[in-house]
Amino acid sequence: MFDAAVFGSLFLTLFVIMDPPGITPIFLALTAGRPAKMQKRMAFQAVCVAGGVIAVFGLLGHEILDYLHVSVPALMIAGGLLLLLIALDLLTGKTDEPKQTKDVNVALVPLGMPLLAGPGAIVSVILAVQKADSVAGQVSVWTAILAIHIVLWLVMRYSLLVIRVIKDGGVVLVTRLAGMMLSAIAVQQVINGVTQVIQGA
C-alpha cells in the first residue's frame, strides 16, 4: 500500500520548490524582533496554512482554477508580484505596519502562501494527485506532502537558534539578503509565468 518511487519523486520535487534551507533567512527576517515563543507559533501556523492550501488544491485544484477562470501562468505571475512587494519591504526596512496585523499576515502571507504553498508546489501536487491512479500511489503522494511540511516546520522552528548567534546586527543583514533573494525568486516566477503564456499563445 505504498509506492516508494512516487513518494521519493514528489518529496524531492517539493523539497526543491519549497526549499526548506532557503526559507530560513526569509523566515528569520520576517519574524525578527518577536518573542521566541511567538516565532515558533508563527512557524507552525505558516506550515499549517501551506499544508491546508496544498491539500485543497491537491483535492480540488483543477475545479478551483476552472471555476475562477484562472490559468496556471496567471497564478505564477500573481504570486511573483506579491512576493516582489514583500521583498521591497524587506530591502527598504519598512516597519510601519501595525504589529498585530503584521503578526497575523507574516504567518499567512507571505510565509504560508505564496512562499511555501506557491504556484510551483500547487501545480506539482495537482499533477501528482492526477497521476496517482492507485491507492498505493495516493497514499504515497499524501505521505510525501505531509513529510515535506514536517521538514519545513523543523527547519523554521530550529532556525531560531541562529538568532542567538548572529544578534541584532546579523538579523538586519539577513533581512537585506532575504529581500534580495526573495526579489530574485519573485522576478523568476513572473518570468516563468510570462514564458508559459507566450508558449501557450
PDB file of C-alpha atoms in Angstrom:
ATOM      1  CA  MET A   1       0.000   0.000   0.000  1.00  0.00           C
ATOM      2  CA  PHE A   2       2.960   2.306  -0.538  1.00  0.00           C
ATOM      3  CA  ASP A   3       4.888   3.350  -3.653  1.00  0.00           C
ATOM      4  CA  ALA A   4       8.384   4.471  -2.688  1.00  0.00           C
ATOM      5  CA  ALA A   5       9.146   5.791  -6.173  1.00  0.00           C
ATOM      6  CA  VAL A   6       6.101   8.079  -6.171  1.00  0.00           C
ATOM      7  CA  PHE A   7       6.897   9.245  -2.638  1.00  0.00           C
ATOM      8  CA  GLY A   8      10.551   9.951  -3.438  1.00  0.00           C
ATOM      9  CA  SER A   9       9.810  11.750  -6.679  1.00  0.00           C
ATOM     10  CA  LEU A  10       7.195  14.109  -5.199  1.00  0.00           C
ATOM     11  CA  PHE A  11       9.150  14.684  -1.983  1.00  0.00           C
ATOM     12  CA  LEU A  12      12.296  15.689  -3.894  1.00  0.00           C
ATOM     13  CA  THR A  13      10.265  17.893  -6.245  1.00  0.00           C
ATOM     14  CA  LEU A  14       8.589  19.703  -3.351  1.00  0.00           C
ATOM     15  CA  PHE A  15      11.906  19.939  -1.470  1.00  0.00           C
ATOM     16  CA  VAL A  16      13.472  21.776  -4.402  1.00  0.00           C
ATOM     17  CA  ILE A  17      10.443  24.018  -4.972  1.00  0.00           C
ATOM     18  CA  MET A  18       9.609  24.815  -1.338  1.00  0.00           C
ATOM     19  CA  ASP A  19      13.333  24.940  -0.432  1.00  0.00           C
ATOM     20  CA  PRO A  20      13.496  24.428   3.369  1.00  0.00           C
ATOM     21  CA  PRO A  21      17.124  25.679   3.659  1.00  0.00           C
ATOM     22  CA  GLY A  22      16.351  28.734   1.520  1.00  0.00           C
ATOM     23  CA  ILE A  23      13.287  29.675   3.563  1.00  0.00           C
ATOM     24  CA  THR A  24      15.390  30.004   6.742  1.00  0.00           C
ATOM     25  CA  PRO A  25      16.802  33.538   6.186  1.00  0.00           C
ATOM     26  CA  ILE A  26      13.425  34.768   4.915  1.00  0.00           C
ATOM     27  CA  PHE A  27      11.661  33.339   7.971  1.00  0.00           C
ATOM     28  CA  LEU A  28      14.232  34.943  10.288  1.00  0.00           C
ATOM     29  CA  ALA A  29      13.852  38.288   8.523  1.00  0.00           C
ATOM     30  CA  LEU A  30      10.064  38.307   8.598  1.00  0.00           C
ATOM     31  CA  THR A  31       9.812  37.260  12.258  1.00  0.00           C
ATOM     32  CA  ALA A  32      12.710  39.324  13.613  1.00  0.00           C
ATOM     33  CA  GLY A  33      12.028  41.235  16.833  1.00  0.00           C
ATOM     34  CA  ARG A  34       9.289  38.926  18.059  1.00  0.00           C
ATOM     35  CA  PRO A  35       9.487  36.710  21.175  1.00  0.00           C
ATOM     36  CA  ALA A  36      10.819  33.208  20.527  1.00  0.00           C
ATOM     37  CA  LYS A  37       7.517  31.652  21.591  1.00  0.00           C
ATOM     38  CA  MET A  38       5.639  33.739  19.029  1.00  0.00           C
ATOM     39  CA  GLN A  39       8.167  32.898  16.312  1.00  0.00           C
ATOM     40  CA  LYS A  40       7.720  29.183  16.967  1.00  0.00           C
ATOM     41  CA  ARG A  41       3.944  29.588  16.810  1.00  0.00           C
ATOM     42  CA  MET A  42       4.238  31.513  13.541  1.00  0.00           C
ATOM     43  CA  ALA A  43       6.407  28.743  12.064  1.00  0.00           C
ATOM     44  CA  PHE A  44       3.697  26.220  12.947  1.00  0.00           C
ATOM     45  CA  GLN A  45       0.936  28.486  11.611  1.00  0.00           C
ATOM     46  CA  ALA A  46       2.778  29.053   8.329  1.00  0.00           C
ATOM     47  CA  VAL A  47       3.239  25.309   7.799  1.00  0.00           C
ATOM     48  CA  CYS A  48      -0.429  24.664   8.643  1.00  0.00           C
ATOM     49  CA  VAL A  49      -1.548  27.340   6.173  1.00  0.00           C
ATOM     50  CA  ALA A  50       0.735  25.952   3.468  1.00  0.00           C
ATOM     51  CA  GLY A  51      -0.440  22.405   4.166  1.00  0.00           C
ATOM     52  CA  GLY A  52      -4.086  23.476   4.031  1.00  0.00           C
ATOM     53  CA  VAL A  53      -3.641  25.294   0.729  1.00  0.00           C
ATOM     54  CA  ILE A  54      -1.702  22.398  -0.796  1.00  0.00           C
ATOM     55  CA  ALA A  55      -4.333  19.889   0.395  1.00  0.00           C
ATOM     56  CA  VAL A  56      -7.239  21.911  -1.018  1.00  0.00           C
ATOM     57  CA  PHE A  57      -5.557  22.308  -4.401  1.00  0.00           C
ATOM     58  CA  GLY A  58      -4.500  18.652  -4.381  1.00  0.00           C
ATOM     59  CA  LEU A  59      -8.135  17.626  -3.973  1.00  0.00           C
ATOM     60  CA  LEU A  60      -9.892  20.351  -5.966  1.00  0.00           C
ATOM     61  CA  GLY A  61      -7.137  22.122  -7.902  1.00  0.00           C
ATOM     62  CA  HIS A  62      -8.490  21.919 -11.439  1.00  0.00           C
ATOM     63  CA  GLU A  63     -12.044  22.630 -10.350  1.00  0.00           C
ATOM     64  CA  ILE A  64     -10.974  25.766  -8.442  1.00  0.00           C
ATOM     65  CA  LEU A  65      -8.870  27.163 -11.299  1.00  0.00           C
ATOM     66  CA  ASP A  66     -11.540  26.373 -13.885  1.00  0.00           C
ATOM     67  CA  TYR A  67     -14.293  27.936 -11.780  1.00  0.00           C
ATOM     68  CA  LEU A  68     -12.277  31.130 -11.325  1.00  0.00           C
ATOM     69  CA  HIS A  69     -11.157  31.078 -14.976  1.00  0.00           C
ATOM     70  CA  VAL A  70      -7.553  31.350 -13.791  1.00  0.00           C
ATOM     71  CA  SER A  71      -4.675  29.747 -15.657  1.00  0.00           C
ATOM     72  CA  VAL A  72      -1.547  28.345 -14.030  1.00  0.00           C
ATOM     73  CA  PRO A  73       0.673  31.048 -15.630  1.00  0.00           C
ATOM     74  CA  ALA A  74      -1.626  33.743 -14.211  1.00  0.00           C
ATOM     75  CA  LEU A  75      -1.274  32.133 -10.774  1.00  0.00           C
ATOM     76  CA  MET A  76       2.521  32.188 -11.130  1.00  0.00           C
ATOM     77  CA  ILE A  77       2.618  35.856 -12.197  1.00  0.00           C
ATOM     78  CA  ALA A  78       0.303  36.924  -9.360  1.00  0.00           C
ATOM     79  CA  GLY A  79       2.398  35.019  -6.820  1.00  0.00           C
ATOM     80  CA  GLY A  80       5.576  36.604  -8.174  1.00  0.00           C
ATOM     81  CA  LEU A  81       4.171  40.125  -7.909  1.00  0.00           C
ATOM     82  CA  LEU A  82       3.022  39.503  -4.339  1.00  0.00           C
ATOM     83  CA  LEU A  83       6.473  38.216  -3.369  1.00  0.00           C
ATOM     84  CA  LEU A  84       8.082  41.250  -5.004  1.00  0.00           C
ATOM     85  CA  LEU A  85       6.064  43.604  -2.789  1.00  0.00           C
ATOM     86  CA  ILE A  86       7.216  41.723   0.327  1.00  0.00           C
ATOM     87  CA  ALA A  87      10.818  41.725  -0.920  1.00  0.00           C
ATOM     88  CA  LEU A  88      10.765  45.514  -1.377  1.00  0.00           C
ATOM     89  CA  ASP A  89       9.571  45.910   2.216  1.00  0.00           C
ATOM     90  CA  LEU A  90      12.472  43.774   3.435  1.00  0.00           C
ATOM     91  CA  LEU A  91      15.011  45.692   1.352  1.00  0.00           C
ATOM     92  CA  THR A  92      13.795  49.113   2.489  1.00  0.00           C
ATOM     93  CA  GLY A  93      13.296  48.082   6.111  1.00  0.00           C
ATOM     94  CA  LYS A  94       9.670  49.218   6.347  1.00  0.00           C
ATOM     95  CA  THR A  95       8.269  48.729   9.845  1.00  0.00           C
ATOM     96  CA  ASP A  96       5.243  50.985   9.759  1.00  0.00           C
ATOM     97  CA  GLU A  97       2.675  48.181   9.672  1.00  0.00           C
ATOM     98  CA  PRO A  98       0.724  47.713  12.933  1.00  0.00           C
ATOM     99  CA  LYS A  99       2.246  44.894  14.977  1.00  0.00           C
ATOM    100  CA  GLN A 100      -0.893  42.799  15.493  1.00  0.00           C
ATOM    101  CA  THR A 101      -1.767  42.821  11.797  1.00  0.00           C
ATOM    102  CA  LYS A 102       1.822  42.105  10.885  1.00  0.00           C
ATOM    103  CA  ASP A 103       1.960  39.118  13.244  1.00  0.00           C
ATOM    104  CA  VAL A 104      -1.030  37.546  11.536  1.00  0.00           C
ATOM    105  CA  ASN A 105      -0.003  38.386   7.987  1.00  0.00           C
ATOM    106  CA  VAL A 106       3.542  37.022   8.246  1.00  0.00           C
ATOM    107  CA  ALA A 107       2.270  33.546   9.075  1.00  0.00           C
ATOM    108  CA  LEU A 108      -0.371  33.671   6.356  1.00  0.00           C
ATOM    109  CA  VAL A 109       1.263  35.875   3.716  1.00  0.00           C
ATOM    110  CA  PRO A 110       3.980  35.551   2.536  1.00  0.00           C
ATOM    111  CA  LEU A 111       5.190  32.553   4.581  1.00  0.00           C
ATOM    112  CA  GLY A 112       2.214  30.233   4.253  1.00  0.00           C
ATOM    113  CA  MET A 113       1.383  31.415   0.758  1.00  0.00           C
ATOM    114  CA  PRO A 114       2.931  32.090  -1.707  1.00  0.00           C
ATOM    115  CA  LEU A 115       6.409  31.287  -0.282  1.00  0.00           C
ATOM    116  CA  LEU A 116       5.685  27.746   0.899  1.00  0.00           C
ATOM    117  CA  ALA A 117       2.467  26.972  -0.974  1.00  0.00           C
ATOM    118  CA  GLY A 118       3.487  28.763  -4.148  1.00  0.00           C
ATOM    119  CA  PRO A 119       2.360  28.156  -7.728  1.00  0.00           C
ATOM    120  CA  GLY A 120       5.131  25.623  -8.340  1.00  0.00           C
ATOM    121  CA  ALA A 121       4.213  23.494  -5.340  1.00  0.00           C
ATOM    122  CA  ILE A 122       0.487  23.748  -6.088  1.00  0.00           C
ATOM    123  CA  VAL A 123       0.907  22.669  -9.714  1.00  0.00           C
ATOM    124  CA  SER A 124       3.249  19.801  -8.749  1.00  0.00           C
ATOM    125  CA  VAL A 125       0.727  18.464  -6.239  1.00  0.00           C
ATOM    126  CA  ILE A 126      -2.200  18.771  -8.661  1.00  0.00           C
ATOM    127  CA  LEU A 127      -0.289  16.770 -11.284  1.00  0.00           C
ATOM    128  CA  ALA A 128       0.943  14.165  -8.757  1.00  0.00           C
ATOM    129  CA  VAL A 129      -2.572  13.542  -7.437  1.00  0.00           C
ATOM    130  CA  GLN A 130      -3.876  13.169 -11.004  1.00  0.00           C
ATOM    131  CA  LYS A 131      -1.143  10.678 -11.976  1.00  0.00           C
ATOM    132  CA  ALA A 132      -1.571   8.531  -8.843  1.00  0.00           C
ATOM    133  CA  ASP A 133      -4.196   6.100 -10.164  1.00  0.00           C
ATOM    134  CA  SER A 134      -3.960   3.552  -7.351  1.00  0.00           C
ATOM    135  CA  VAL A 135      -4.492   3.507  -3.590  1.00  0.00           C
ATOM    136  CA  ALA A 136      -0.758   2.977  -3.048  1.00  0.00           C
ATOM    137  CA  GLY A 137       0.008   5.956  -5.285  1.00  0.00           C
ATOM    138  CA  GLN A 138      -2.433   8.215  -3.455  1.00  0.00           C
ATOM    139  CA  VAL A 139      -1.076   7.154  -0.052  1.00  0.00           C
ATOM    140  CA  SER A 140       2.466   7.849  -1.264  1.00  0.00           C
ATOM    141  CA  VAL A 141       1.541  11.296  -2.631  1.00  0.00           C
ATOM    142  CA  TRP A 142      -0.143  12.455   0.568  1.00  0.00           C
ATOM    143  CA  THR A 143       2.631  10.954   2.722  1.00  0.00           C
ATOM    144  CA  ALA A 144       5.195  12.943   0.714  1.00  0.00           C
ATOM    145  CA  ILE A 145       3.149  16.127   1.184  1.00  0.00           C
ATOM    146  CA  LEU A 146       2.974  15.517   4.959  1.00  0.00           C
ATOM    147  CA  ALA A 147       6.694  14.701   5.149  1.00  0.00           C
ATOM    148  CA  ILE A 148       7.844  17.894   3.398  1.00  0.00           C
ATOM    149  CA  HIS A 149       5.683  20.018   5.703  1.00  0.00           C
ATOM    150  CA  ILE A 150       7.199  18.341   8.763  1.00  0.00           C
ATOM    151  CA  VAL A 151      10.670  19.114   7.378  1.00  0.00           C
ATOM    152  CA  LEU A 152       9.676  22.746   6.757  1.00  0.00           C
ATOM    153  CA  TRP A 153       8.363  23.113  10.305  1.00  0.00           C
ATOM    154  CA  LEU A 154      11.512  21.611  11.842  1.00  0.00           C
ATOM    155  CA  VAL A 155      13.797  23.833   9.752  1.00  0.00           C
ATOM    156  CA  MET A 156      11.942  27.044  10.632  1.00  0.00           C
ATOM    157  CA  ARG A 157      11.493  26.152  14.286  1.00  0.00           C
ATOM    158  CA  TYR A 158      15.154  25.385  14.896  1.00  0.00           C
ATOM    159  CA  SER A 159      16.415  28.235  12.702  1.00  0.00           C
ATOM    160  CA  LEU A 160      15.606  30.421  15.731  1.00  0.00           C
ATOM    161  CA  LEU A 161      18.845  29.157  17.253  1.00  0.00           C
ATOM    162  CA  VAL A 162      20.658  31.155  14.553  1.00  0.00           C
ATOM    163  CA  ILE A 163      19.347  34.414  16.036  1.00  0.00           C
ATOM    164  CA  ARG A 164      21.221  33.763  19.280  1.00  0.00           C
ATOM    165  CA  VAL A 165      24.465  33.634  17.325  1.00  0.00           C
ATOM    166  CA  ILE A 166      24.080  36.495  14.825  1.00  0.00           C
ATOM    167  CA  LYS A 167      22.452  39.029  17.217  1.00  0.00           C
ATOM    168  CA  ASP A 168      20.596  42.176  16.086  1.00  0.00           C
ATOM    169  CA  GLY A 169      23.187  43.337  13.551  1.00  0.00           C
ATOM    170  CA  GLY A 170      23.149  39.950  11.890  1.00  0.00           C
ATOM    171  CA  VAL A 171      19.363  39.987  11.720  1.00  0.00           C
ATOM    172  CA  VAL A 172      19.474  43.284   9.792  1.00  0.00           C
ATOM    173  CA  LEU A 173      21.998  41.785   7.373  1.00  0.00           C
ATOM    174  CA  VAL A 174      19.911  38.621   6.974  1.00  0.00           C
ATOM    175  CA  THR A 175      16.836  40.782   6.344  1.00  0.00           C
ATOM    176  CA  ARG A 176      18.523  42.637   3.477  1.00  0.00           C
ATOM    177  CA  LEU A 177      19.897  39.396   1.995  1.00  0.00           C
ATOM    178  CA  ALA A 178      16.467  37.786   2.295  1.00  0.00           C
ATOM    179  CA  GLY A 179      14.960  40.760   0.469  1.00  0.00           C
ATOM    180  CA  MET A 180      17.411  40.295  -2.395  1.00  0.00           C
ATOM    181  CA  MET A 181      16.785  36.547  -2.579  1.00  0.00           C
ATOM    182  CA  LEU A 182      13.041  36.995  -2.398  1.00  0.00           C
ATOM    183  CA  SER A 183      13.046  39.641  -5.129  1.00  0.00           C
ATOM    184  CA  ALA A 184      15.006  37.282  -7.387  1.00  0.00           C
ATOM    185  CA  ILE A 185      12.529  34.454  -6.676  1.00  0.00           C
ATOM    186  CA  ALA A 186       9.645  36.827  -7.414  1.00  0.00           C
ATOM    187  CA  VAL A 187      11.075  38.022 -10.715  1.00  0.00           C
ATOM    188  CA  GLN A 188      11.815  34.430 -11.759  1.00  0.00           C
ATOM    189  CA  GLN A 189       8.204  33.436 -11.025  1.00  0.00           C
ATOM    190  CA  VAL A 190       6.925  36.300 -13.168  1.00  0.00           C
ATOM    191  CA  ILE A 191       9.325  35.344 -15.982  1.00  0.00           C
ATOM    192  CA  ASN A 192       8.199  31.688 -15.803  1.00  0.00           C
ATOM    193  CA  GLY A 193       4.559  32.733 -15.923  1.00  0.00           C
ATOM    194  CA  VAL A 194       5.053  35.090 -18.861  1.00  0.00           C
ATOM    195  CA  THR A 195       7.087  32.430 -20.696  1.00  0.00           C
ATOM    196  CA  GLN A 196       4.271  29.916 -20.307  1.00  0.00           C
ATOM    197  CA  VAL A 197       1.743  32.470 -21.571  1.00  0.00           C
ATOM    198  CA  ILE A 198       3.887  33.129 -24.669  1.00  0.00           C
ATOM    199  CA  GLN A 199       4.438  29.393 -25.289  1.00  0.00           C
ATOM    200  CA  GLY A 200       0.718  28.709 -24.975  1.00  0.00           C
ATOM    201  CA  ALA A 201      -0.279  31.545 -27.329  1.00  0.00           C
TER     202      ALA A 201
END
